[in-house]
CSV table of C-alpha atoms and ligand atoms in Angstrom, one decimal:
chain,number,residue,atom,x,y,z
A,23,MET,CA,71.2,108.7,93.6
A,24,LYS,CA,73.0,111.2,95.8
A,25,LEU,CA,76.7,111.7,95.5
A,26,TYR,CA,79.1,113.9,97.5
A,27,ASN,CA,80.5,116.5,95.2
A,28,THR,CA,83.8,117.9,96.4
A,29,LEU,CA,83.2,121.0,94.3
A,30,SER,CA,80.1,122.0,96.2
A,31,ARG,CA,81.0,120.2,99.5
A,32,THR,CA,77.5,118.7,99.5
A,33,LYS,CA,75.6,115.5,98.6
A,34,GLU,CA,73.9,116.3,95.3
A,35,ASP,CA,71.3,114.4,93.3
A,36,PHE,CA,73.0,112.9,90.4
A,37,VAL,CA,71.7,114.2,87.1
A,38,PRO,CA,73.3,112.6,84.1
A,39,ILE,CA,74.3,114.7,81.0
A,40,LYS,CA,72.7,112.0,78.8
A,41,ALA,CA,69.8,110.0,80.1
A,42,ASN,CA,70.8,106.6,81.6
A,43,LYS,CA,74.5,107.2,80.7
A,44,VAL,CA,77.5,108.0,82.8
A,45,GLY,CA,80.9,109.3,81.5
A,46,MET,CA,83.5,108.8,84.1
A,47,TYR,CA,87.2,109.7,84.2
A,48,SER,CA,89.5,108.4,87.0
A,49,CYS,CA,93.1,109.4,87.5
A,50,GLY,CA,95.1,106.2,87.0
A,51,PRO,CA,98.5,105.0,88.1
A,52,THR,CA,102.0,106.3,87.2
A,53,VAL,CA,103.4,103.0,86.1
A,54,TYR,CA,106.9,103.1,87.6
A,55,ASN,CA,106.3,100.9,90.6
A,56,TYR,CA,103.9,98.3,92.2
A,57,ALA,CA,100.6,99.6,93.4
A,58,HIS,CA,100.4,99.4,97.2
A,59,ILE,CA,97.2,98.7,99.2
A,60,GLY,CA,96.6,102.4,99.7
A,61,ASN,CA,96.5,103.0,96.0
A,62,LEU,CA,94.4,100.0,95.6
A,63,ARG,CA,91.8,101.2,98.1
A,64,THR,CA,91.4,104.2,95.7
A,65,TYR,CA,90.9,102.0,92.7
A,66,ILE,CA,88.4,99.8,94.6
A,67,PHE,CA,86.5,103.1,95.4
A,68,MET,CA,86.5,104.0,91.7
A,69,ASP,CA,85.2,100.5,90.9
A,70,LEU,CA,82.4,100.9,93.4
A,71,ILE,CA,81.2,104.1,91.7
A,72,ARG,CA,81.0,102.3,88.4
A,73,ARG,CA,79.3,99.2,89.9
A,74,ALA,CA,76.8,101.3,91.7
A,75,PHE,CA,75.8,103.1,88.5
A,76,GLU,CA,75.5,99.8,86.7
A,77,TYR,CA,73.3,98.4,89.5
A,78,GLU,CA,71.1,101.4,89.0
A,79,GLY,CA,70.8,100.6,85.3
A,80,TYR,CA,73.2,103.2,83.8
A,81,LYS,CA,75.5,102.5,81.0
A,82,VAL,CA,78.9,103.6,82.1
A,83,LYS,CA,81.8,104.6,80.0
A,84,SER,CA,84.9,104.7,82.2
A,85,VAL,CA,88.3,106.0,81.2
A,86,MET,CA,91.4,105.7,83.3
A,87,ASN,CA,94.8,107.1,82.2
A,88,ILE,CA,98.0,105.2,82.4
A,89,THR,CA,100.7,107.8,83.2
A,90,ASP,CA,103.9,106.7,81.5
A,91,VAL,CA,105.5,110.2,81.2
A,92,GLY,CA,105.5,113.6,82.8
A,93,HIS,CA,104.7,112.9,86.5
A,94,LEU,CA,107.5,114.6,88.3
A,95,LEU,CA,108.7,113.6,91.7
A,96,SER,CA,107.2,116.7,93.3
A,97,ASP,CA,103.8,118.1,92.4
A,98,ALA,CA,105.5,121.5,92.2
A,99,ASP,CA,106.9,120.9,88.8
A,100,ASP,CA,110.4,120.0,89.9
A,101,GLY,CA,112.4,116.9,90.5
A,102,GLU,CA,112.9,114.1,88.0
A,103,ASP,CA,110.2,112.5,86.0
A,104,LYS,CA,109.1,109.4,87.9
A,105,MET,CA,109.4,107.2,84.8
A,106,ALA,CA,112.9,108.5,84.0
A,107,LYS,CA,114.1,107.9,87.5
A,108,ALA,CA,112.7,104.3,87.5
A,109,SER,CA,114.3,103.7,84.1
A,110,ARG,CA,117.7,104.9,85.3
A,111,GLU,CA,117.6,102.9,88.5
A,112,GLN,CA,116.3,99.7,87.0
A,113,LYS,CA,118.4,100.0,83.8
A,114,LYS,CA,115.5,99.5,81.5
A,115,THR,CA,113.9,101.8,79.0
A,116,PRO,CA,110.9,103.8,80.3
A,117,TYR,CA,108.7,101.8,77.9
A,118,GLU,CA,109.9,98.5,79.4
A,119,ILE,CA,109.2,99.9,82.9
A,120,ALA,CA,105.7,101.1,81.9
A,121,ALA,CA,104.8,97.8,80.1
A,122,TYR,CA,105.9,95.8,83.1
A,123,TYR,CA,104.1,97.8,85.8
A,124,THR,CA,101.0,98.3,83.7
A,125,GLU,CA,100.7,94.5,83.3
A,126,VAL,CA,101.1,94.1,87.1
A,127,PHE,CA,98.5,96.8,87.7
A,128,PHE,CA,95.9,95.1,85.4
A,129,ARG,CA,96.6,91.8,87.2
A,130,ASP,CA,96.0,93.5,90.6
A,131,LEU,CA,92.7,94.9,89.3
A,132,GLU,CA,91.6,91.5,88.2
A,133,LYS,CA,92.6,89.9,91.5
A,134,LEU,CA,90.5,92.5,93.3
A,135,ASN,CA,87.5,92.2,91.0
A,136,ILE,CA,88.0,95.7,89.8
A,137,ALA,CA,86.4,95.9,86.4
A,138,ARG,CA,89.0,97.2,83.9
A,139,PRO,CA,87.9,100.6,82.7
A,140,ASN,CA,86.5,100.7,79.2
A,141,LEU,CA,89.5,102.7,78.0
A,142,THR,CA,93.0,103.0,79.6
A,143,PRO,CA,94.8,105.5,77.3
A,144,LYS,CA,98.5,105.9,77.8
A,145,ALA,CA,100.0,109.4,78.1
A,146,THR,CA,102.8,108.6,75.6
A,147,GLU,CA,100.2,107.8,72.9
A,148,HIS,CA,98.5,111.2,73.2
A,149,ILE,CA,101.3,113.7,72.9
A,150,PRO,CA,99.7,115.4,69.8
A,151,GLU,CA,96.5,115.9,71.8
A,152,MET,CA,98.5,117.5,74.6
A,153,ILE,CA,100.4,119.7,72.3
A,154,ALA,CA,97.2,120.9,70.7
A,155,PHE,CA,95.8,121.6,74.1
A,156,VAL,CA,98.9,123.7,75.0
A,157,GLU,CA,98.7,125.6,71.7
A,158,GLY,CA,95.1,126.4,72.5
A,159,LEU,CA,96.1,127.8,75.9
A,160,LEU,CA,98.8,129.9,74.4
A,161,GLU,CA,96.5,131.3,71.7
A,162,LYS,CA,93.9,132.3,74.4
A,163,GLY,CA,96.6,133.9,76.5
A,164,TYR,CA,96.3,131.5,79.4
A,165,ALA,CA,99.9,130.2,79.1
A,166,TYR,CA,103.3,131.7,78.7
A,167,GLU,CA,106.7,130.4,77.8
A,168,ILE,CA,109.8,130.7,79.9
A,169,GLU,CA,113.2,129.1,79.8
A,170,ASP,CA,112.3,125.7,81.1
A,171,GLY,CA,108.9,125.3,79.7
A,172,ILE,CA,105.3,126.6,79.2
A,173,TYR,CA,103.3,127.5,82.2
A,174,PHE,CA,99.7,128.1,83.0
A,175,ASP,CA,99.0,131.6,84.1
A,176,ILE,CA,96.7,131.3,87.1
A,177,ALA,CA,96.3,135.1,87.4
A,178,LYS,CA,94.2,134.8,84.2
A,179,PHE,CA,91.9,132.3,85.8
A,180,PRO,CA,90.5,134.1,88.9
A,181,GLU,CA,88.5,131.0,89.9
A,182,TYR,CA,91.7,129.1,90.6
A,183,GLY,CA,91.4,127.2,93.9
A,184,LYS,CA,87.7,126.7,93.7
A,185,LEU,CA,87.9,122.9,94.2
A,186,SER,CA,90.2,122.9,97.2
A,187,ARG,CA,88.8,126.2,98.4
A,188,ALA,CA,92.3,127.1,99.2
A,189,ASP,CA,93.4,130.6,99.4
A,190,VAL,CA,96.2,130.5,96.9
A,191,GLU,CA,98.1,133.4,98.4
A,192,GLU,CA,97.9,132.0,101.9
A,193,GLN,CA,99.0,128.6,100.6
A,194,ILE,CA,102.0,130.1,99.0
A,195,ALA,CA,102.9,132.2,102.0
A,196,GLY,CA,103.0,129.0,104.0
A,197,ALA,CA,105.0,127.1,101.5
A,198,ARG,CA,108.8,126.8,101.3
A,199,VAL,CA,110.6,129.7,99.7
A,200,GLU,CA,110.4,129.3,96.0
A,201,VAL,CA,113.5,129.4,93.9
A,202,ASN,CA,113.2,132.1,91.3
A,203,THR,CA,112.1,130.0,88.3
A,204,GLY,CA,110.9,132.9,86.2
A,205,LYS,CA,107.3,131.9,86.8
A,206,ARG,CA,104.9,134.9,87.0
A,207,HIS,CA,103.2,133.4,90.0
A,208,PRO,CA,104.6,130.6,92.3
A,209,ALA,CA,101.4,128.5,91.7
A,210,ASP,CA,101.7,128.7,87.9
A,211,PHE,CA,102.2,125.1,86.8
A,212,ALA,CA,103.9,123.5,83.8
A,213,VAL,CA,101.8,122.4,80.9
A,214,TRP,CA,104.9,121.5,78.7
A,215,LYS,CA,108.6,121.3,79.7
A,216,HIS,CA,111.6,121.8,77.5
A,217,ALA,CA,113.8,118.7,77.6
A,218,PRO,CA,117.5,119.0,78.2
A,219,LYS,CA,119.4,116.8,75.7
A,220,GLU,CA,120.0,114.0,78.2
A,221,HIS,CA,116.3,113.8,79.1
A,222,ILE,CA,115.3,110.3,78.2
A,223,MET,CA,111.7,110.9,77.0
A,224,GLN,CA,111.1,113.8,74.7
A,225,TRP,CA,109.0,114.7,71.7
A,226,GLN,CA,109.1,117.2,68.9
A,227,SER,CA,106.8,120.1,69.5
A,228,PRO,CA,106.3,123.7,68.2
A,229,TRP,CA,108.6,124.7,71.1
A,230,GLY,CA,111.4,122.3,70.4
A,231,MET,CA,112.0,119.0,72.1
A,232,GLY,CA,110.1,118.5,75.3
A,233,TYR,CA,107.6,116.5,77.3
A,234,PRO,CA,104.1,117.2,78.7
A,235,GLY,CA,103.2,118.3,82.2
A,236,TRP,CA,101.4,115.6,84.2
A,237,HIS,CA,98.1,117.6,84.6
A,238,ILE,CA,97.7,118.3,80.9
A,239,GLU,CA,97.6,114.6,80.3
A,240,CYS,CA,94.3,114.1,82.1
A,241,SER,CA,92.7,117.2,80.6
A,242,ALA,CA,93.7,116.2,77.0
A,243,MET,CA,92.6,112.6,77.3
A,244,SER,CA,89.4,113.1,79.2
A,245,LYS,CA,88.4,115.7,76.6
A,246,LYS,CA,89.3,113.3,73.8
A,247,TYR,CA,87.4,110.3,75.1
A,248,LEU,CA,84.5,111.9,77.2
A,249,GLY,CA,84.1,115.3,75.7
A,250,GLU,CA,84.4,118.8,77.1
A,251,THR,CA,82.1,118.1,79.9
A,252,PHE,CA,81.4,114.6,81.4
A,253,ASP,CA,79.6,113.4,84.5
A,254,ILE,CA,82.1,112.1,87.1
A,255,HIS,CA,85.8,112.8,87.7
A,256,SER,CA,87.3,110.7,90.5
A,257,GLY,CA,90.7,110.4,92.2
A,258,GLY,CA,92.3,110.2,95.6
A,259,VAL,CA,91.9,113.2,98.1
A,260,ASP,CA,95.6,114.1,97.5
A,261,HIS,CA,94.5,115.2,94.0
A,262,ILE,CA,92.2,117.9,95.2
A,263,PRO,CA,94.6,120.7,95.9
A,264,ILE,CA,96.9,120.6,92.9
A,265,HIS,CA,96.2,118.0,90.2
A,266,HIS,CA,92.5,118.4,89.9
A,267,GLU,CA,92.6,122.1,90.6
A,268,ASN,CA,95.0,122.4,87.6
A,269,GLU,CA,92.9,120.1,85.4
A,270,ILE,CA,89.9,122.3,86.0
A,271,ALA,CA,91.9,125.5,85.4
A,272,GLN,CA,93.4,124.5,82.1
A,273,SER,CA,90.2,122.7,80.7
A,274,GLN,CA,87.9,125.5,81.7
A,275,ALA,CA,90.4,128.1,80.2
A,276,LEU,CA,90.4,126.2,76.9
A,277,THR,CA,86.8,125.2,76.5
A,278,GLY,CA,84.9,127.6,78.8
A,279,LYS,CA,83.4,124.6,80.6
A,280,ILE,CA,84.2,122.9,83.8
A,281,PRO,CA,85.3,119.4,82.6
A,282,ALA,CA,83.2,117.3,85.0
A,283,ASN,CA,79.9,117.9,86.9
A,284,TYR,CA,80.7,115.7,89.9
A,285,TRP,CA,84.2,115.5,91.5
A,286,MET,CA,84.5,112.5,93.8
A,287,HIS,CA,87.5,111.8,96.0
A,288,GLY,CA,88.5,108.7,98.0
A,289,GLU,CA,90.1,109.2,101.4
A,290,PHE,CA,93.5,107.7,102.2
A,291,MET,CA,94.4,104.5,103.9
A,292,LEU,CA,96.6,104.7,106.9
A,293,VAL,CA,98.8,102.0,108.5
A,294,ASN,CA,98.7,101.7,112.2
A,295,GLY,CA,97.2,105.2,112.3
A,296,GLY,CA,100.1,106.8,110.4
A,297,LYS,CA,101.2,107.5,106.9
A,298,MET,CA,101.9,104.7,104.5
A,299,SER,CA,105.4,105.0,103.0
A,300,LYS,CA,108.1,103.0,101.5
A,301,LYS,CA,110.6,104.5,103.9
A,302,LEU,CA,108.6,103.2,106.9
A,303,GLY,CA,108.4,99.8,105.2
A,304,ASN,CA,104.7,99.7,105.7
A,305,THR,CA,103.4,99.5,102.2
A,306,TYR,CA,102.2,96.2,101.1
A,307,THR,CA,101.2,94.9,97.7
A,308,VAL,CA,98.4,92.4,96.9
A,309,ALA,CA,101.0,89.8,96.1
A,310,GLN,CA,102.6,90.3,99.6
A,311,LEU,CA,99.2,90.0,101.3
A,312,GLU,CA,98.6,86.8,99.3
A,313,GLU,CA,102.0,85.4,100.5
A,314,MET,CA,100.9,86.1,104.0
A,315,GLY,CA,97.7,84.1,103.5
A,316,TYR,CA,95.2,86.9,102.8
A,317,SER,CA,93.2,86.6,99.6
A,318,PRO,CA,92.5,89.7,97.5
A,319,MET,CA,88.8,89.3,98.4
A,320,VAL,CA,89.7,89.5,102.1
A,321,PHE,CA,91.4,92.8,101.4
A,322,ARG,CA,88.4,94.0,99.3
A,323,TYR,CA,86.1,93.0,102.1
A,324,PHE,CA,88.3,95.0,104.5
A,325,CYS,CA,88.0,98.1,102.4
A,326,LEU,CA,84.2,97.8,102.0
A,327,ASN,CA,83.9,98.2,105.8
A,328,ALA,CA,84.8,101.9,105.7
A,329,HIS,CA,83.0,104.6,103.8
A,330,TYR,CA,85.1,105.9,101.0
A,331,ARG,CA,85.2,109.4,102.5
A,332,LYS,CA,86.6,108.2,105.8
A,333,LYS,CA,90.2,107.4,106.4
A,334,LEU,CA,90.7,103.7,106.7
A,335,ASN,CA,93.3,102.4,109.2
A,336,PHE,CA,95.1,99.3,108.0
A,337,THR,CA,96.2,96.8,110.7
A,338,PHE,CA,96.8,93.1,110.5
A,339,GLU,CA,94.3,92.6,113.3
A,340,GLY,CA,91.8,94.4,111.2
A,341,LEU,CA,92.6,92.3,108.2
A,342,ASP,CA,92.4,89.1,110.3
A,343,GLY,CA,89.0,90.2,111.4
A,344,ALA,CA,88.0,90.8,107.8
A,345,LYS,CA,89.3,87.3,106.9
A,346,VAL,CA,87.1,85.6,109.6
A,347,SER,CA,84.0,87.6,108.6
A,348,TYR,CA,84.5,87.0,104.9
A,349,GLU,CA,84.8,83.3,105.4
A,350,ARG,CA,81.8,83.3,107.6
A,351,LEU,CA,79.9,85.2,105.0
A,352,LEU,CA,80.8,82.7,102.3
A,353,ALA,CA,79.7,79.8,104.5
A,354,ALA,CA,76.4,81.6,105.1
A,355,VAL,CA,75.9,82.3,101.4
A,356,TYR,CA,76.5,78.7,100.6
A,357,GLN,CA,73.6,77.7,102.9
A,358,HIS,CA,71.3,79.8,100.8
A,359,LYS,CA,72.7,78.3,97.6
A,360,VAL,CA,71.6,74.9,98.7
A,361,GLY,CA,68.7,76.0,100.9
A,362,ALA,CA,65.1,74.8,100.3
A,363,ALA,CA,63.1,77.1,102.5
A,364,GLN,CA,60.2,79.2,101.2
A,365,ALA,CA,61.3,82.8,101.0
A,366,ASP,CA,59.1,85.7,102.2
A,367,GLU,CA,58.9,87.8,99.0
A,368,GLY,CA,57.7,90.8,100.9
A,369,ARG,CA,60.7,90.8,103.2
A,370,LEU,CA,63.1,90.3,100.3
A,371,ALA,CA,61.6,93.3,98.6
A,372,GLU,CA,62.3,95.3,101.7
A,373,PHE,CA,65.9,94.1,101.9
A,374,LYS,CA,66.3,95.1,98.3
A,375,ALA,CA,64.9,98.5,98.8
A,376,GLN,CA,67.1,99.1,101.9
A,377,PHE,CA,70.2,98.0,99.9
A,378,ALA,CA,69.4,100.3,97.0
A,379,ALA,CA,68.9,103.2,99.4
A,380,ALA,CA,72.3,102.6,101.0
A,381,ILE,CA,74.0,102.5,97.7
A,382,ASP,CA,72.1,105.6,96.5
A,383,ASP,CA,73.2,107.5,99.6
A,384,ASP,CA,76.7,108.4,98.4
A,385,LEU,CA,77.8,104.8,98.2
A,386,ASN,CA,77.2,103.7,101.7
A,387,LEU,CA,78.8,100.3,101.4
A,388,PRO,CA,79.3,99.7,105.1
A,389,LEU,CA,75.6,100.1,105.6
A,390,ALA,CA,74.9,97.9,102.6
A,391,LEU,CA,77.2,95.2,104.1
A,392,GLY,CA,75.2,95.4,107.3
A,393,ILE,CA,72.0,94.8,105.3
A,394,LEU,CA,73.7,91.8,103.6
A,395,TRP,CA,74.6,90.3,107.0
A,396,THR,CA,71.0,90.7,108.2
A,397,LEU,CA,69.7,89.1,104.9
A,398,VAL,CA,71.9,86.0,105.2
A,399,LYS,CA,70.2,85.3,108.6
A,400,GLU,CA,66.9,84.7,106.8
A,401,PRO,CA,65.6,81.1,106.3
A,402,LYS,CA,67.9,79.5,103.8
A,403,SER,CA,66.5,79.8,100.3
A,404,LYS,CA,67.5,80.1,96.7
A,405,ALA,CA,65.5,83.3,96.5
A,406,VAL,CA,67.7,84.9,99.1
A,407,TYR,CA,70.7,83.5,97.2
A,408,SER,CA,69.7,85.3,94.0
A,409,LEU,CA,69.2,88.5,95.9
A,410,ILE,CA,72.7,88.1,97.4
A,411,MET,CA,74.1,87.7,93.9
A,412,GLU,CA,72.4,90.9,92.8
A,413,MET,CA,73.9,92.8,95.7
A,414,ASP,CA,77.3,91.2,95.0
A,415,SER,CA,77.2,92.9,91.6
A,416,VAL,CA,78.0,96.0,93.6
A,417,PHE,CA,80.2,94.5,96.4
A,418,GLY,CA,82.3,92.5,93.9
A,419,LEU,CA,83.2,90.0,96.6
A,420,SER,CA,82.9,86.8,94.5
A,421,LEU,CA,80.2,85.5,96.7
A,422,ASP,CA,79.2,83.1,94.0
A,423,LYS,CA,82.3,81.2,94.9
A,424,ALA,CA,80.8,80.0,98.1
A,425,GLU,CA,81.4,76.3,98.4
A,426,ALA,CA,80.4,73.4,100.6
A,427,PRO,CA,82.4,73.3,103.8
A,428,GLU,CA,85.4,71.0,103.5
A,429,ALA,CA,84.7,67.4,104.1
A,430,GLU,CA,85.3,66.0,107.6
A,431,ALA,CA,88.6,64.3,108.4
A,432,GLU,CA,89.4,61.8,105.8
A,433,GLU,CA,88.8,58.1,106.3
A,434,TYR,CA,91.8,55.8,105.6
A,435,PRO,CA,91.6,52.2,104.5
A,436,GLU,CA,91.6,49.6,107.3
A,437,GLU,CA,94.7,48.0,105.8
A,438,VAL,CA,96.7,51.2,106.0
A,439,LYS,CA,95.5,52.0,109.6
A,440,ALA,CA,96.5,48.5,110.7
A,441,LEU,CA,100.0,48.9,109.2
A,442,ALA,CA,100.3,52.3,111.0
A,443,GLU,CA,99.4,50.7,114.3
A,444,GLU,CA,101.8,47.8,113.7
A,445,ARG,CA,104.6,50.2,113.0
A,446,TYR,CA,103.8,52.2,116.1
A,447,GLN,CA,104.1,49.0,118.2
A,448,ALA,CA,107.4,48.1,116.4
A,449,ARG,CA,108.8,51.5,117.3
A,450,LYS,CA,107.7,51.2,120.9
A,451,ALA,CA,109.6,47.8,120.9
A,452,LYS,CA,112.6,49.7,119.4
A,453,ASN,CA,112.4,47.4,116.3
A,454,PHE,CA,113.3,50.2,114.0
A,455,ALA,CA,114.1,48.0,111.0
A,456,LEU,CA,110.6,46.7,111.0
A,457,ALA,CA,109.2,50.2,111.6
A,458,ASP,CA,111.0,51.4,108.5
A,459,GLU,CA,109.8,48.5,106.5
A,460,LEU,CA,106.2,49.2,107.5
A,461,ARG,CA,106.6,52.9,106.6
A,462,GLY,CA,107.7,51.7,103.2
A,463,LYS,CA,104.6,49.5,102.8
A,464,ILE,CA,102.4,52.4,103.8
A,465,ALA,CA,104.1,54.7,101.3
A,466,ALA,CA,103.7,52.1,98.6
A,467,LEU,CA,99.9,52.3,99.2
A,468,GLY,CA,100.1,56.1,98.7
A,469,TYR,CA,100.1,57.3,102.3
A,470,GLU,CA,102.4,58.9,104.7
A,471,VAL,CA,102.7,58.1,108.4
A,472,LYS,CA,103.9,60.6,111.1
A,473,ASP,CA,104.6,60.1,114.7
A,474,THR,CA,102.5,62.1,117.1
A,475,ALA,CA,102.2,62.3,120.8
A,476,ALA,CA,99.1,60.1,120.6
A,477,GLY,CA,100.7,57.5,118.4
A,478,TRP,CA,100.4,58.1,114.6
A,479,GLU,CA,98.8,60.2,112.0
A,480,LEU,CA,98.2,59.5,108.4
A,481,SER,CA,98.0,61.7,105.3
A,482,LYS,CA,97.6,61.1,101.6
A,483,LYS,CA,100.9,61.5,99.7
B,2,AMP,P1,100.3,107.7,92.9
B,2,AMP,O1,101.0,106.5,92.4
B,2,AMP,O2,101.0,108.4,94.1
B,2,AMP,O3,100.0,108.7,91.8
B,2,AMP,O4,99.0,107.2,93.5
B,2,AMP,C1,98.0,106.5,92.8
B,2,AMP,C2,96.7,106.7,93.4
B,2,AMP,O5,96.6,106.2,94.7
B,2,AMP,C3,96.2,108.1,93.4
B,2,AMP,O6,94.8,108.1,93.0
B,2,AMP,C4,96.3,108.5,94.9
B,2,AMP,O7,95.3,109.4,95.3
B,2,AMP,C5,96.1,107.1,95.6
B,2,AMP,N1,96.8,107.0,96.9
B,2,AMP,C6,98.1,107.2,97.1
B,2,AMP,N2,98.4,107.0,98.4
B,2,AMP,C7,97.2,106.5,99.0
B,2,AMP,C8,96.8,106.0,100.3
B,2,AMP,N3,97.7,106.0,101.3
B,2,AMP,N4,95.5,105.7,100.5
B,2,AMP,C9,94.7,105.7,99.5
B,2,AMP,N5,95.0,106.2,98.2
B,2,AMP,C10,96.2,106.5,98.0
B,3,ZN,ZN1,94.5,113.0,86.6
């Protein structure tokens, strides 16, 4: 299996740390709001990694954090904590906010056939691990304390920037003028913040009351559940320059090892070619798409049409196209479910090999979908159906739900049709009293009659 590793900027052969096993950490949601379809594209991408490994026979242990504290409004360690802000605005405790949005998040995952990670640890339940991590960094001289908190000293970690390959000095020169916070270097980042009295979430620590930095959460929890070095770390591309850079710096500073061997990043979803943002009113939730008549599987199908390292432009025309294709695919799959043709085993083996090659080439799902479409054109057979089901263990498109096309227009009892016709004649003769009486008789039999240009139309009540 070849995977694109952001760290080396190349596709590398995947070599597991332990034979046939994969340890995988994915950066999860900050549970202060509903996930939008862009966020969900990223979680679908993470799900595809896991499914691909499982298809290849690996046993996957996947961990995804639930951030319920410490994620500030800006990545530059300032602004309010996102949880605290939501709590203030919605007049609920941060724990109520977190419980509610975590539940919605899990429901979204389920709707989208995203397997729930084996472990979904919450930041607030791992404060001691984070404190221990910060103590370790202080002991080793990688962190220092100033007025508002404890900061990682990037000058002590010369490799800082190796993931994003950003020239840190250049980045800083281009950035806005920093307020003098007392940091030794503008790119130094908070691992622990001192909490002012009014700060709603705070914990006792060796440095007084405070709360953790966002980045330390992932380092502490991945270390706890997957060890000092694990196989895969995934996230959205926006995590490359700060969040993952910082995770690498603090973990490697503490343990001497880079925390993950392969760093995988999913590209962003755009809307109408531009940024997705609440301000522009172009963020949608799964529930909103459902209200508009698009099933979660249609959205998942839409996402699978683009490689995870390519930007994906969301438009309703595109989604409509996905809907038509997905429905056609289901209809075609059903034909195989009930098909009786003899399958050509040699050809099926070829399809299977092509499919595996597509998946193994850095998760080329669009190519794999193309192979599926060619496969469904084969003579209709149960052998093809079971191969489709095997492939769907990676796609996760619920193709086993393919059902018989809906029955043809319903037949109505002669008696009811005769009453409807009689009523039509009565209306034409302007005998409305009789027409109403006949409507009543039709209703009593369990049907409803409507007037149409052609005369009448029946439906079951
Ligand atoms: P956030 O709630 O901003 O922490 O984002 C949650 C996840 O969604 C992160 O993994 C981000 O990388 C990802 N994400 C945010 N915006 C988008 C987008 N427009 N397209 C794809 N992924 C996104
Ligand atoms: Zn993270």
